[in-house]
Amino acid sequence: MRSKTSKAWLAKLLAGAGGLLAATISLGYSLYERRQADVVPQVEAGTPVEAGRWKVAVTGSTVGKAMPNGARISSGKKAIVVSMMLENISAQSSNLYGGLIKPANLHDVQKPQYYLTRDQAILWDLQPRMPEAVTAVWEVPENVALPDVLTLQVESEFFKPRDNLYSAPGWFPAGTIVEIALPLDDETSEGKP
């Protein structure tokens, strides 16, 4: 009788220990995955990045004296100009590229204005499968101290054939997929502020 009781007690003890071990491993794996998800991959300048609807290769950045089309910069501002190749890889023309890249180490900046490099015109709709050399321009206050290295985040989108609200197709934000670090050349003065 004692043997059966001790075997049952041992079985319950082993089952409890196994359950505790499984829960600990599951928690550890979840924490590891969460930590890994927060790490944003870094890519070199010029590397093509597929970001859902867009394919972008950022090539350089400068602090400019004027807008790419020759227009004056707003009074009390300076322009951060980022050069890139941009391609719409969806099936329709689109002008929803404004949030594609954003500076990670500059705060309180609006979406940039995009210009075509070939004729310095403002970029409106980008046609499908026609890569364009473009520049993105942010105007920032003149007294803002700019970093020596500009860190840009590329924001991705994903296509959903039927969304949850209207059962209609659409592109939806997927978050930051890569970061690109670029030296920020200052053309406006001999040195940085």
Coordinates of C-alpha atoms in Angstrom, one line a residue, residues 6-150:
S6 CA 4.8 6.8 -2.8
K7 CA 4.6 6.1 -6.6
A8 CA 1.6 8.3 -6.9
W9 CA 3.2 11.0 -4.9
L10 CA 6.4 10.8 -7.0
A11 CA 4.3 10.9 -10.2
K12 CA 2.5 14.1 -9.0
L13 CA 5.8 15.6 -8.0
L14 CA 7.4 14.9 -11.4
A15 CA 4.4 16.2 -13.3
G16 CA 4.4 19.4 -11.3
A17 CA 8.2 19.9 -11.8
G18 CA 7.7 19.2 -15.5
G19 CA 4.9 21.7 -15.8
L20 CA 7.0 24.3 -13.9
L21 CA 10.0 23.7 -16.2
A22 CA 7.8 24.0 -19.3
A23 CA 6.3 27.3 -18.0
T24 CA 9.8 28.7 -17.3
I25 CA 11.1 27.7 -20.7
S26 CA 8.0 29.3 -22.4
L27 CA 8.4 32.5 -20.4
G28 CA 12.2 32.7 -21.2
Y29 CA 11.6 32.1 -24.9
S30 CA 8.8 34.8 -25.0
L31 CA 11.1 37.3 -23.3
Y32 CA 13.9 36.4 -25.7
E33 CA 11.7 36.9 -28.8
R34 CA 10.4 40.2 -27.5
R35 CA 13.9 41.5 -26.9
Q36 CA 14.9 40.3 -30.4
A37 CA 11.9 42.0 -32.0
D38 CA 13.0 45.4 -30.5
V39 CA 16.4 45.1 -32.3
V40 CA 16.1 47.0 -35.7
P41 CA 18.6 45.7 -38.3
Q42 CA 21.2 48.2 -39.7
V43 CA 21.9 48.4 -43.4
E44 CA 24.6 50.2 -45.3
A45 CA 23.8 53.3 -47.4
G46 CA 22.8 52.4 -50.9
T47 CA 21.4 49.0 -49.9
P48 CA 17.9 48.5 -51.6
V49 CA 15.3 47.9 -48.9
E50 CA 11.9 46.4 -49.7
A51 CA 9.3 48.0 -47.5
G52 CA 6.1 46.5 -48.7
R53 CA 4.7 49.0 -51.2
W54 CA 8.1 50.7 -51.7
K55 CA 11.6 49.8 -52.5
V56 CA 14.1 52.4 -51.4
A57 CA 17.9 52.8 -51.4
V58 CA 19.1 55.8 -49.4
T59 CA 22.4 57.0 -50.7
G60 CA 23.4 60.2 -48.8
S61 CA 22.5 63.2 -46.7
T62 CA 23.5 66.9 -46.4
V63 CA 22.4 70.1 -44.8
G64 CA 21.5 72.3 -47.7
K65 CA 21.4 76.0 -48.4
A66 CA 18.3 75.8 -50.6
M67 CA 15.6 73.5 -51.6
P68 CA 16.4 71.1 -54.5
N69 CA 14.2 73.2 -56.9
G70 CA 16.0 76.4 -56.0
A71 CA 13.3 77.8 -53.7
R72 CA 14.4 79.6 -50.5
I73 CA 14.3 77.8 -47.2
S74 CA 11.9 79.3 -44.8
S75 CA 13.3 82.1 -42.6
G76 CA 15.0 80.7 -39.5
K77 CA 15.3 77.2 -40.9
K78 CA 17.8 74.9 -42.6
A79 CA 17.2 71.9 -44.8
I80 CA 18.2 68.3 -44.3
V81 CA 18.4 66.8 -47.7
V82 CA 18.5 63.0 -48.2
S83 CA 19.1 61.4 -51.6
M84 CA 17.6 58.0 -52.6
M85 CA 16.3 55.8 -55.3
L86 CA 12.6 55.2 -54.8
E87 CA 10.4 52.6 -56.5
N88 CA 6.7 51.9 -56.2
I89 CA 6.4 48.1 -56.3
S90 CA 2.6 48.0 -56.0
A91 CA 0.2 47.9 -59.0
Q92 CA -1.1 51.4 -58.7
S93 CA 0.3 54.9 -58.8
S94 CA 0.7 56.4 -55.3
N95 CA 1.8 59.5 -53.4
L96 CA 1.7 57.9 -49.9
Y97 CA 5.5 57.7 -49.5
G98 CA 5.6 60.6 -47.0
G99 CA 6.1 58.4 -44.0
L100 CA 8.5 55.9 -45.6
I101 CA 11.6 57.3 -44.0
K102 CA 12.0 59.3 -40.8
P103 CA 15.0 60.5 -38.8
A104 CA 15.5 58.5 -35.6
N105 CA 17.9 61.0 -34.0
L106 CA 16.0 64.2 -34.8
H107 CA 12.9 65.1 -32.8
D108 CA 9.7 66.9 -33.8
V109 CA 10.2 66.8 -37.5
Q110 CA 7.3 66.7 -40.0
K111 CA 7.1 64.4 -43.0
P112 CA 9.6 65.5 -45.7
Q113 CA 8.9 67.1 -49.0
Y114 CA 10.0 64.9 -51.9
Y115 CA 11.6 66.2 -55.2
L116 CA 12.6 64.5 -58.4
T117 CA 16.3 64.6 -58.9
R118 CA 16.1 64.7 -62.8
D119 CA 14.2 68.0 -63.0
Q120 CA 13.9 69.2 -59.3
A121 CA 10.1 69.2 -59.5
I122 CA 8.0 68.2 -56.5
L123 CA 7.3 64.5 -56.6
W124 CA 3.5 63.7 -56.7
D125 CA 2.4 60.3 -57.8
L126 CA 5.1 57.7 -58.2
Q127 CA 4.2 55.3 -61.0
P128 CA 4.5 51.5 -60.5
R129 CA 7.8 49.8 -61.4
M130 CA 9.5 53.1 -62.5
P131 CA 12.4 53.8 -60.1
E132 CA 13.2 57.4 -59.6
A133 CA 16.1 59.3 -58.1
V134 CA 14.5 61.6 -55.5
T135 CA 15.5 63.8 -52.6
A136 CA 13.6 64.1 -49.3
V137 CA 13.8 67.5 -47.5
W138 CA 13.1 68.3 -43.9
E139 CA 13.1 71.9 -42.8
V140 CA 14.4 72.2 -39.2
P141 CA 15.0 75.3 -37.0
E142 CA 18.3 77.0 -37.7
N143 CA 19.4 76.7 -34.0
V144 CA 18.9 72.9 -33.8
A145 CA 22.1 71.1 -33.2
L146 CA 22.4 68.4 -35.8
P147 CA 24.2 65.1 -35.3
D148 CA 27.3 64.2 -37.3
V149 CA 25.6 61.0 -38.3
L150 CA 21.9 61.0 -39.4

